[in-house]
CSV table of C-alpha atoms in Angstrom, one decimal:
chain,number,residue,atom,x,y,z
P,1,UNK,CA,-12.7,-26.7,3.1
P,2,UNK,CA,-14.0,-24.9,-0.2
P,3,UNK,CA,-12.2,-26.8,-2.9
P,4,UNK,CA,-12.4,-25.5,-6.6
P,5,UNK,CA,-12.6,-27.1,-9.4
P,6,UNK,CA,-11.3,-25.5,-13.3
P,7,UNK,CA,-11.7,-26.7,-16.5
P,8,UNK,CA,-10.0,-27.4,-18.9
P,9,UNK,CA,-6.8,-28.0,-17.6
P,10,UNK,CA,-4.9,-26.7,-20.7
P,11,UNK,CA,-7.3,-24.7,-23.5
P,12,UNK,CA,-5.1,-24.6,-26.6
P,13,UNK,CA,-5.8,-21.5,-29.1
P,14,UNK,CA,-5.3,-19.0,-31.4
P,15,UNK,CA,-4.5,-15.2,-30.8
P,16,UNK,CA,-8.1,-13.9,-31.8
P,17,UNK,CA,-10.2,-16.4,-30.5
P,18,UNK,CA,-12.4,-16.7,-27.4
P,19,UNK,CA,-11.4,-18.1,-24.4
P,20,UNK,CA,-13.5,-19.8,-21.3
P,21,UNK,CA,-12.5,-21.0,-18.4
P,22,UNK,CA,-14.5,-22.4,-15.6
P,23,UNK,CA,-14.6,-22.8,-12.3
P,24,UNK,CA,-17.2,-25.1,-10.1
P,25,UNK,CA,-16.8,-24.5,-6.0
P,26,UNK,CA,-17.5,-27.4,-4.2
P,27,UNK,CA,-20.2,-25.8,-2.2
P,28,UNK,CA,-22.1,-22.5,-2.4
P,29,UNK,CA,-20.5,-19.5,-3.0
P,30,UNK,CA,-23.4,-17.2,-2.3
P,31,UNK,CA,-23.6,-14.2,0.0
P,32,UNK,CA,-25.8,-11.0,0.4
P,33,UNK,CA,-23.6,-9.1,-2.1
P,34,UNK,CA,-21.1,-10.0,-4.8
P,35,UNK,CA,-19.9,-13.4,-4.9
P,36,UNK,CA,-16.5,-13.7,-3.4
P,37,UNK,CA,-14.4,-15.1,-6.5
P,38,UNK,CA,-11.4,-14.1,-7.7
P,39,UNK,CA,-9.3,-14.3,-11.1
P,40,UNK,CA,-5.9,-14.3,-11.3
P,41,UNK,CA,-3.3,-14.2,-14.7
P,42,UNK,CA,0.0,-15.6,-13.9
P,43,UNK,CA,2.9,-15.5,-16.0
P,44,UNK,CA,6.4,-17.4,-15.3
P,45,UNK,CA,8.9,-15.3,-13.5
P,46,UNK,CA,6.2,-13.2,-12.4
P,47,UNK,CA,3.7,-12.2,-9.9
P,48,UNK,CA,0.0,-13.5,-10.3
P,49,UNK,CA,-1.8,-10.8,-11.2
P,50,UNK,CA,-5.9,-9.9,-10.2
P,51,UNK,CA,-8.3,-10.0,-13.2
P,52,UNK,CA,-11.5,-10.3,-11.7
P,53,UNK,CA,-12.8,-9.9,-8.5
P,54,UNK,CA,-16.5,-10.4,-6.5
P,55,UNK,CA,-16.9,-12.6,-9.8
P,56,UNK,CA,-17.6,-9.6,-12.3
P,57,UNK,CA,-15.8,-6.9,-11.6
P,58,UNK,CA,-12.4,-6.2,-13.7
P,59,UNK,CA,-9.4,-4.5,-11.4
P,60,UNK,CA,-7.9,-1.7,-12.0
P,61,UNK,CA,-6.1,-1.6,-15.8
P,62,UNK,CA,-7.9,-4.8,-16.9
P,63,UNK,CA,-8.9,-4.8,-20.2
P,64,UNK,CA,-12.5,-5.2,-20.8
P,65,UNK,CA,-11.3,-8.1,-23.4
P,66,UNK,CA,-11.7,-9.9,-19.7
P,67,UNK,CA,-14.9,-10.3,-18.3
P,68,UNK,CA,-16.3,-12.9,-15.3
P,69,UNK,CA,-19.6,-14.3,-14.6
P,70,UNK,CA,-21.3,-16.8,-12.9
P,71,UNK,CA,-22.8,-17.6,-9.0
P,72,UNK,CA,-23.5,-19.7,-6.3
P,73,UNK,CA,-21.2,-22.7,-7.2
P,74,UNK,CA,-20.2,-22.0,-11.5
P,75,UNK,CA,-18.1,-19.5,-12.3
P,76,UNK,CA,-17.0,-18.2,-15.8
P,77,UNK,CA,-13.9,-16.2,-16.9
P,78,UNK,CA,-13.9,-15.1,-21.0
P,79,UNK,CA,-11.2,-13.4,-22.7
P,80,UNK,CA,-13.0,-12.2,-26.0
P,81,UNK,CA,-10.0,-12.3,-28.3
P,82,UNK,CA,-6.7,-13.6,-27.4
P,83,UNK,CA,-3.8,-11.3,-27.5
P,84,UNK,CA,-0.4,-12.6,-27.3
P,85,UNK,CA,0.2,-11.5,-23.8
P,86,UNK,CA,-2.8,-13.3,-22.6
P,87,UNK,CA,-1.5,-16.9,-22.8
P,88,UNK,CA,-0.7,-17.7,-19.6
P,89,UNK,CA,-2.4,-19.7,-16.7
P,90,UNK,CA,-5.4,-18.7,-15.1
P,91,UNK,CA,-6.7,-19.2,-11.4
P,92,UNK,CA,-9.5,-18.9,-9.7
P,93,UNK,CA,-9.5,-18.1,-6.0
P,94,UNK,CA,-12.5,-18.4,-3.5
P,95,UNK,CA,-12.7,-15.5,-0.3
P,96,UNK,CA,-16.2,-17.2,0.8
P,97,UNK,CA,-14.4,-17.7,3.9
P,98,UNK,CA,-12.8,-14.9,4.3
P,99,UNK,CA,-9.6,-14.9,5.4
P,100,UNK,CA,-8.9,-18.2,4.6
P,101,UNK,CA,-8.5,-18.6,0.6
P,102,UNK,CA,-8.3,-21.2,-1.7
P,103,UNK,CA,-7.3,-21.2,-5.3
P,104,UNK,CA,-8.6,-24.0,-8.2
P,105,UNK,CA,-5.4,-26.3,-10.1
P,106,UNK,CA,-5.3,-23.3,-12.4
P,107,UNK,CA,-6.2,-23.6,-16.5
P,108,UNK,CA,-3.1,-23.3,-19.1
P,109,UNK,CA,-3.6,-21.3,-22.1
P,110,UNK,CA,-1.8,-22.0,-24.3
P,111,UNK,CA,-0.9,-21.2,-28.5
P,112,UNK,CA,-2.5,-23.7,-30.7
G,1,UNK,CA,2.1,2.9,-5.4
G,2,UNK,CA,1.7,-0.1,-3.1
G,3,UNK,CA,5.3,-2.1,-3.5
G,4,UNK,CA,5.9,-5.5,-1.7
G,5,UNK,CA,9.4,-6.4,-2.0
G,6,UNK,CA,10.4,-9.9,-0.7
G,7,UNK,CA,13.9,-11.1,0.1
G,8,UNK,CA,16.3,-12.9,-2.1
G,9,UNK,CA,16.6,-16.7,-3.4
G,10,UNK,CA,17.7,-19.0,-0.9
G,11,UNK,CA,19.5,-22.3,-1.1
G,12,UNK,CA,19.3,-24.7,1.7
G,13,UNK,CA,19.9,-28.3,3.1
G,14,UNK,CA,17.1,-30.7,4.0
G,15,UNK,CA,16.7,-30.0,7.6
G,16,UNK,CA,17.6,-26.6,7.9
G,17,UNK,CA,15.0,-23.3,8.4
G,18,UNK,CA,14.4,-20.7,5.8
G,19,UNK,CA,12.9,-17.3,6.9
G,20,UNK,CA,11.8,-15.3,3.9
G,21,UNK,CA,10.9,-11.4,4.2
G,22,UNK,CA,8.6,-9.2,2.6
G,23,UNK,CA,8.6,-5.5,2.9
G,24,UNK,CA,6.2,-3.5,2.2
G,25,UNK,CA,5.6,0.8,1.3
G,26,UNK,CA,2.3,2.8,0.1
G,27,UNK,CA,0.2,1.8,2.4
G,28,UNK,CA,-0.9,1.2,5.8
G,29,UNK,CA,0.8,-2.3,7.1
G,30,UNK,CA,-1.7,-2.8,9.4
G,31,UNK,CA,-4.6,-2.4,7.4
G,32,UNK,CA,-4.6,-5.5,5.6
G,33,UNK,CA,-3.6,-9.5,6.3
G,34,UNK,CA,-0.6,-10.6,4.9
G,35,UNK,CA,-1.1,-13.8,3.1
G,36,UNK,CA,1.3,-16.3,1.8
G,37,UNK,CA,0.9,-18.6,-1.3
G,38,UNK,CA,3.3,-21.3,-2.7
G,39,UNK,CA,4.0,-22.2,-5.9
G,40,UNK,CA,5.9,-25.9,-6.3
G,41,UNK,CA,8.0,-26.6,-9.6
G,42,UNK,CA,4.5,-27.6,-12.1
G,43,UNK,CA,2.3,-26.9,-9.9
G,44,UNK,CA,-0.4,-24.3,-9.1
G,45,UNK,CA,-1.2,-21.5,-6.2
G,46,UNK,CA,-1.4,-23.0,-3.1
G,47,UNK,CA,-2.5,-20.7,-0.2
G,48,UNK,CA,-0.3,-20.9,2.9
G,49,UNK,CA,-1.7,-19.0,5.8
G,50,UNK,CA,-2.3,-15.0,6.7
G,51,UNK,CA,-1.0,-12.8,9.6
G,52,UNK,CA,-2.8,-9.7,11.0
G,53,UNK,CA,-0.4,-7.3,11.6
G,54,UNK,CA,-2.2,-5.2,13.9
G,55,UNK,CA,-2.1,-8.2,16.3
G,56,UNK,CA,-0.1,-10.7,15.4
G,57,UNK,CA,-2.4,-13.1,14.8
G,58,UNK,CA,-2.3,-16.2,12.7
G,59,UNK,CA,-4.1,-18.5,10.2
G,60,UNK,CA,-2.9,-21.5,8.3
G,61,UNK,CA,-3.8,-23.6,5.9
G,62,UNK,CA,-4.0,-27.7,7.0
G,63,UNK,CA,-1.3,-28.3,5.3
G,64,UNK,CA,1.3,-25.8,6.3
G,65,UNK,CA,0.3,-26.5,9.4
G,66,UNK,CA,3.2,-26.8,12.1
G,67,UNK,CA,6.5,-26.2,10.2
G,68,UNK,CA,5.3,-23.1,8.7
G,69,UNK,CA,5.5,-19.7,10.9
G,70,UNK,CA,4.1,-16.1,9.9
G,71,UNK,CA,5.2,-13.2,11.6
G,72,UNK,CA,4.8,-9.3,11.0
G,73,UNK,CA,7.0,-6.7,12.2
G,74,UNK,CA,5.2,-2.8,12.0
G,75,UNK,CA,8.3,-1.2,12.8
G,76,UNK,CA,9.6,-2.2,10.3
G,77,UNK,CA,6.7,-2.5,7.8
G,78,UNK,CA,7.8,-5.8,7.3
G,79,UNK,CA,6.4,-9.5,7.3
G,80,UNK,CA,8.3,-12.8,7.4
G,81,UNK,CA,7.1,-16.7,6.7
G,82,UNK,CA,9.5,-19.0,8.2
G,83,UNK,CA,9.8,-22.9,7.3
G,84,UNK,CA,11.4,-25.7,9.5
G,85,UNK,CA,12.5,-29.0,8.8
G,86,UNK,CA,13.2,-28.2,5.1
G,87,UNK,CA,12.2,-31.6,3.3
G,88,UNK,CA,13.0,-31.5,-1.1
G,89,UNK,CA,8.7,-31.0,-1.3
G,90,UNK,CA,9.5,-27.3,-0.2
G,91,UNK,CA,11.3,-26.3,-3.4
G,92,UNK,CA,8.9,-23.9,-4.3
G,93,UNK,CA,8.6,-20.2,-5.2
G,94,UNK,CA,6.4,-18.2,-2.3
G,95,UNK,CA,4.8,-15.0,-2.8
G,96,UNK,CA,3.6,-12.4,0.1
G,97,UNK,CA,0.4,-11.2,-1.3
G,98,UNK,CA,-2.0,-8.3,0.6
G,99,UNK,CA,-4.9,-6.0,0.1
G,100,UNK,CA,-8.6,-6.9,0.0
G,101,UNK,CA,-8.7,-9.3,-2.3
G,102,UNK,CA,-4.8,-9.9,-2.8
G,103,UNK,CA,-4.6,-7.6,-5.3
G,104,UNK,CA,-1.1,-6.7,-4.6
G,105,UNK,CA,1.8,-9.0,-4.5
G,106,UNK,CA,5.4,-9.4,-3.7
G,107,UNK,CA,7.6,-10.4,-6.8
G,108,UNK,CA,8.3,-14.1,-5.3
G,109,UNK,CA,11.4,-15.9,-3.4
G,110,UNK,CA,12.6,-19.2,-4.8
G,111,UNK,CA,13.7,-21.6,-2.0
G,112,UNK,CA,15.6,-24.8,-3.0
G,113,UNK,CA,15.9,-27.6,-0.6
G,114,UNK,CA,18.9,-29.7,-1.7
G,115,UNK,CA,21.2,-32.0,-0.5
Protein backbone atom coordinates (compact mmCIF):
# COMPACT_ATOMS: atom_id res chain seq x y z
CA UNK A 1 0.00 0.00 0.00
CA UNK A 2 1.08 3.63 -1.04
CA UNK A 3 1.03 5.56 2.23
CA UNK A 4 1.41 9.44 2.19
CA UNK A 5 2.92 11.43 4.29
CA UNK A 6 1.99 15.68 4.71
CA UNK A 7 3.58 18.21 6.52
CA UNK A 8 3.01 20.19 8.69
CA UNK A 9 0.16 18.92 10.40
CA UNK A 10 -1.32 22.42 11.15
CA UNK A 11 0.41 25.59 9.19
CA UNK A 12 -0.77 28.65 11.23
CA UNK A 13 -1.00 32.05 9.03
CA UNK A 14 -2.06 35.13 7.97
CA UNK A 15 -4.55 36.06 5.08
CA UNK A 16 -1.78 37.35 2.56
CA UNK A 17 0.90 35.09 3.18
CA UNK A 18 2.16 31.99 1.37
CA UNK A 19 1.29 28.71 2.09
CA UNK A 20 3.19 25.15 1.50
CA UNK A 21 2.20 22.05 2.08
CA UNK A 22 3.89 18.79 1.38
CA UNK A 23 3.41 15.58 0.66
CA UNK A 24 6.13 12.59 0.54
CA UNK A 25 4.60 9.02 -1.06
CA UNK A 26 6.11 6.23 0.43
CA UNK A 27 7.31 4.89 -2.85
CA UNK A 28 7.52 6.19 -6.34
CA UNK A 29 4.91 8.01 -7.84
CA UNK A 30 6.28 8.09 -11.39
CA UNK A 31 4.61 7.08 -14.56
CA UNK A 32 4.92 7.74 -18.42
CA UNK A 33 2.76 10.91 -18.12
CA UNK A 34 1.64 13.15 -15.32
CA UNK A 35 2.11 12.07 -11.87
CA UNK A 36 -1.08 10.69 -10.42
CA UNK A 37 -1.56 13.19 -7.28
CA UNK A 38 -4.28 14.78 -6.29
CA UNK A 39 -5.21 18.00 -4.00
CA UNK A 40 -8.11 18.34 -2.21
CA UNK A 41 -9.71 21.67 0.01
CA UNK A 42 -12.11 20.48 2.58
CA UNK A 43 -14.15 22.68 4.52
CA UNK A 44 -16.47 21.48 7.60
CA UNK A 45 -20.02 20.71 6.57
CA UNK A 46 -18.86 20.36 3.27
CA UNK A 47 -17.72 18.23 0.41
CA UNK A 48 -13.86 17.96 -0.24
CA UNK A 49 -13.30 19.78 -3.06
CA UNK A 50 -10.36 18.96 -6.10
CA UNK A 51 -7.51 21.60 -6.33
CA UNK A 52 -4.97 19.94 -8.15
CA UNK A 53 -4.82 17.04 -10.11
CA UNK A 54 -1.82 14.81 -12.10
CA UNK A 55 0.31 17.07 -9.61
CA UNK A 56 0.16 20.42 -11.57
CA UNK A 57 -2.82 20.93 -13.10
CA UNK A 58 -5.56 23.26 -11.32
CA UNK A 59 -9.42 21.94 -11.89
CA UNK A 60 -11.91 23.59 -13.22
CA UNK A 61 -12.63 27.28 -11.27
CA UNK A 62 -9.38 26.95 -9.23
CA UNK A 63 -7.78 30.02 -8.73
CA UNK A 64 -4.33 30.27 -10.07
CA UNK A 65 -3.51 31.55 -6.30
CA UNK A 66 -3.22 27.43 -6.18
CA UNK A 67 -0.52 25.84 -7.88
CA UNK A 68 1.11 21.99 -7.33
CA UNK A 69 4.43 20.73 -8.02
CA UNK A 70 6.68 18.11 -7.38
CA UNK A 71 7.41 14.19 -8.70
CA UNK A 72 8.38 10.80 -8.13
CA UNK A 73 7.91 10.59 -4.35
CA UNK A 74 7.73 14.95 -3.08
CA UNK A 75 4.96 16.68 -3.78
CA UNK A 76 4.19 20.50 -3.21
CA UNK A 77 0.86 22.41 -2.97
CA UNK A 78 1.33 26.56 -2.61
CA UNK A 79 -1.35 28.95 -2.13
CA UNK A 80 0.36 32.35 -2.98
CA UNK A 81 -1.62 34.56 -0.77
CA UNK A 82 -4.11 33.40 1.67
CA UNK A 83 -7.60 34.57 1.27
CA UNK A 84 -10.09 34.01 3.97
CA UNK A 85 -11.88 31.22 2.30
CA UNK A 86 -8.72 29.26 1.88
CA UNK A 87 -8.24 28.16 5.51
CA UNK A 88 -9.27 24.95 5.64
CA UNK A 89 -7.62 21.43 5.51
CA UNK A 90 -5.76 20.22 2.75
CA UNK A 91 -5.25 16.51 1.33
CA UNK A 92 -3.37 14.92 -0.82
CA UNK A 93 -4.52 11.78 -2.54
CA UNK A 94 -2.44 9.26 -4.59
CA UNK A 95 -4.24 7.34 -8.01
CA UNK A 96 -0.72 5.54 -8.71
CA UNK A 97 -2.71 2.60 -8.33
CA UNK A 98 -5.45 3.30 -9.92
CA UNK A 99 -8.44 2.42 -8.71
CA UNK A 100 -7.47 1.97 -5.45
CA UNK A 101 -6.65 5.53 -3.66
CA UNK A 102 -5.16 6.73 -0.77
CA UNK A 103 -5.24 10.06 0.88
CA UNK A 104 -2.24 11.66 3.32
CA UNK A 105 -3.55 12.72 7.36
CA UNK A 106 -4.44 16.01 5.74
CA UNK A 107 -2.54 19.62 6.70
CA UNK A 108 -4.76 22.26 8.85
CA UNK A 109 -4.55 25.79 7.83
CA UNK A 110 -5.34 27.58 10.04
CA UNK A 111 -5.53 31.82 11.11
CA UNK A 112 -2.57 32.90 12.98
CA UNK B 1 -24.14 19.71 -14.05
CA UNK B 2 -22.93 16.46 -12.52
CA UNK B 3 -25.11 16.21 -8.94
CA UNK B 4 -24.49 13.32 -6.45
CA UNK B 5 -27.03 13.39 -3.94
CA UNK B 6 -26.64 10.98 -0.95
CA UNK B 7 -29.32 9.90 1.54
CA UNK B 8 -30.13 11.37 4.84
CA UNK B 9 -28.38 11.15 8.50
CA UNK B 10 -28.87 8.06 10.12
CA UNK B 11 -28.91 7.04 13.80
CA UNK B 12 -28.33 3.57 14.75
CA UNK B 13 -27.49 0.98 17.61
CA UNK B 14 -24.22 -0.97 17.87
CA UNK B 15 -25.02 -3.98 16.02
CA UNK B 16 -27.31 -2.95 13.60
CA UNK B 17 -26.69 -2.28 9.44
CA UNK B 18 -26.77 1.02 7.86
CA UNK B 19 -27.17 1.26 4.01
CA UNK B 20 -26.47 4.76 2.77
CA UNK B 21 -27.50 5.82 -0.95
CA UNK B 22 -26.11 8.11 -3.42
CA UNK B 23 -27.88 9.23 -6.52
CA UNK B 24 -26.52 10.44 -9.06
CA UNK B 25 -27.69 12.86 -12.59
CA UNK B 26 -25.48 14.61 -15.54
CA UNK B 27 -23.68 12.01 -16.43
CA UNK B 28 -23.28 8.53 -17.52
CA UNK B 29 -23.47 6.17 -14.27
CA UNK B 30 -21.64 3.66 -15.77
CA UNK B 31 -18.79 5.50 -16.96
CA UNK B 32 -17.02 6.06 -13.90
CA UNK B 33 -16.31 3.95 -10.34
CA UNK B 34 -18.01 4.98 -7.53
CA UNK B 35 -15.81 5.39 -4.63
CA UNK B 36 -16.44 5.81 -1.00
CA UNK B 37 -14.41 7.77 1.64
CA UNK B 38 -14.98 8.16 5.43
CA UNK B 39 -14.44 10.85 7.44
CA UNK B 40 -14.35 9.90 11.57
CA UNK B 41 -15.05 12.79 14.15
CA UNK B 42 -11.00 14.54 13.98
CA UNK B 43 -9.95 12.63 11.68
CA UNK B 44 -8.95 12.77 7.95
CA UNK B 45 -10.16 11.12 4.44
CA UNK B 46 -10.02 7.63 4.57
CA UNK B 47 -10.72 5.80 1.29
CA UNK B 48 -13.29 2.94 1.63
CA UNK B 49 -13.52 0.89 -1.57
CA UNK B 50 -15.00 1.58 -5.36
CA UNK B 51 -17.78 -0.26 -7.43
CA UNK B 52 -17.87 -0.42 -11.21
CA UNK B 53 -21.18 0.05 -12.15
CA UNK B 54 -21.11 -1.39 -15.45
CA UNK B 55 -20.39 -4.79 -13.71
CA UNK B 56 -20.85 -4.78 -10.47
CA UNK B 57 -17.65 -5.18 -9.45
CA UNK B 58 -15.91 -4.44 -6.21
CA UNK B 59 -12.75 -3.10 -4.49
CA UNK B 60 -11.99 -2.41 -0.93
CA UNK B 61 -9.79 -1.02 1.08
CA UNK B 62 -7.96 -3.56 3.98
CA UNK B 63 -9.61 -2.14 6.36
CA UNK B 64 -13.21 -1.95 5.33
CA UNK B 65 -12.79 -5.14 4.41
CA UNK B 66 -15.73 -7.61 5.29
CA UNK B 67 -18.50 -5.42 7.05
CA UNK B 68 -18.49 -2.99 4.36
CA UNK B 69 -20.62 -3.70 1.07
CA UNK B 70 -20.80 -1.53 -2.27
CA UNK B 71 -23.46 -1.94 -4.59
CA UNK B 72 -24.66 0.07 -7.77
CA UNK B 73 -28.05 0.04 -9.13
CA UNK B 74 -28.12 1.63 -13.14
CA UNK B 75 -31.72 1.61 -13.13
CA UNK B 76 -31.83 3.67 -10.97
CA UNK B 77 -28.65 5.75 -11.38
CA UNK B 78 -27.97 4.93 -8.01
CA UNK B 79 -25.11 3.51 -5.67
CA UNK B 80 -25.33 2.31 -2.14
CA UNK B 81 -22.45 1.41 0.72
CA UNK B 82 -23.78 -0.77 3.27
CA UNK B 83 -22.12 -1.37 6.90
CA UNK B 84 -22.81 -4.43 9.30
CA UNK B 85 -22.10 -4.92 12.70
CA UNK B 86 -22.21 -1.16 13.51
CA UNK B 87 -19.46 -0.83 16.39
CA UNK B 88 -19.16 3.29 17.96
CA UNK B 89 -15.63 3.45 15.49
CA UNK B 90 -18.24 3.88 12.60
CA UNK B 91 -19.50 7.32 13.66
CA UNK B 92 -18.26 8.97 10.74
CA UNK B 93 -19.44 11.11 7.89
CA UNK B 94 -19.15 9.09 4.27
CA UNK B 95 -19.10 10.68 1.05
CA UNK B 96 -19.82 8.91 -2.52
CA UNK B 97 -17.28 10.50 -4.67
CA UNK B 98 -16.88 9.78 -8.75
CA UNK B 99 -15.26 10.98 -11.95
CA UNK B 100 -11.65 10.51 -13.02
CA UNK B 101 -9.99 11.74 -10.40
CA UNK B 102 -12.99 12.14 -7.88
CA UNK B 103 -13.62 15.39 -8.84
CA UNK B 104 -17.17 15.18 -8.08
CA UNK B 105 -18.71 14.43 -4.79
CA UNK B 106 -21.84 13.71 -2.89
CA UNK B 107 -22.57 16.31 -0.07
CA UNK B 108 -21.85 13.55 2.82
CA UNK B 109 -24.21 11.25 5.21
CA UNK B 110 -23.44 11.32 8.90
CA UNK B 111 -23.96 7.93 10.60
CA UNK B 112 -23.97 7.66 14.47
CA UNK B 113 -23.50 4.48 16.17
CA UNK B 114 -24.97 4.84 19.65
CA UNK B 115 -26.18 2.96 22.33
Amino acid sequence: EIVLTQSPDTLSLSPGERATVSCRASQSLKTSYSSPLAWYQHKPGRAPRLLIYGASTRATGIPDRFSGSGSGTDFTLTITRLEPEDFAVYYCQQYFNSPRRTFGQGTKVEIK
Amino acid sequence: EVQLVQSGAEVKKPGATVKISCKVSGYTFIDYFMHWVQQAPGKGLEWMGLVDPENGETIYAENFQGRVTITADTSTDTAYMEVSSLRSEDTAVYYCATGGVLDYWGQGTLVTVSS
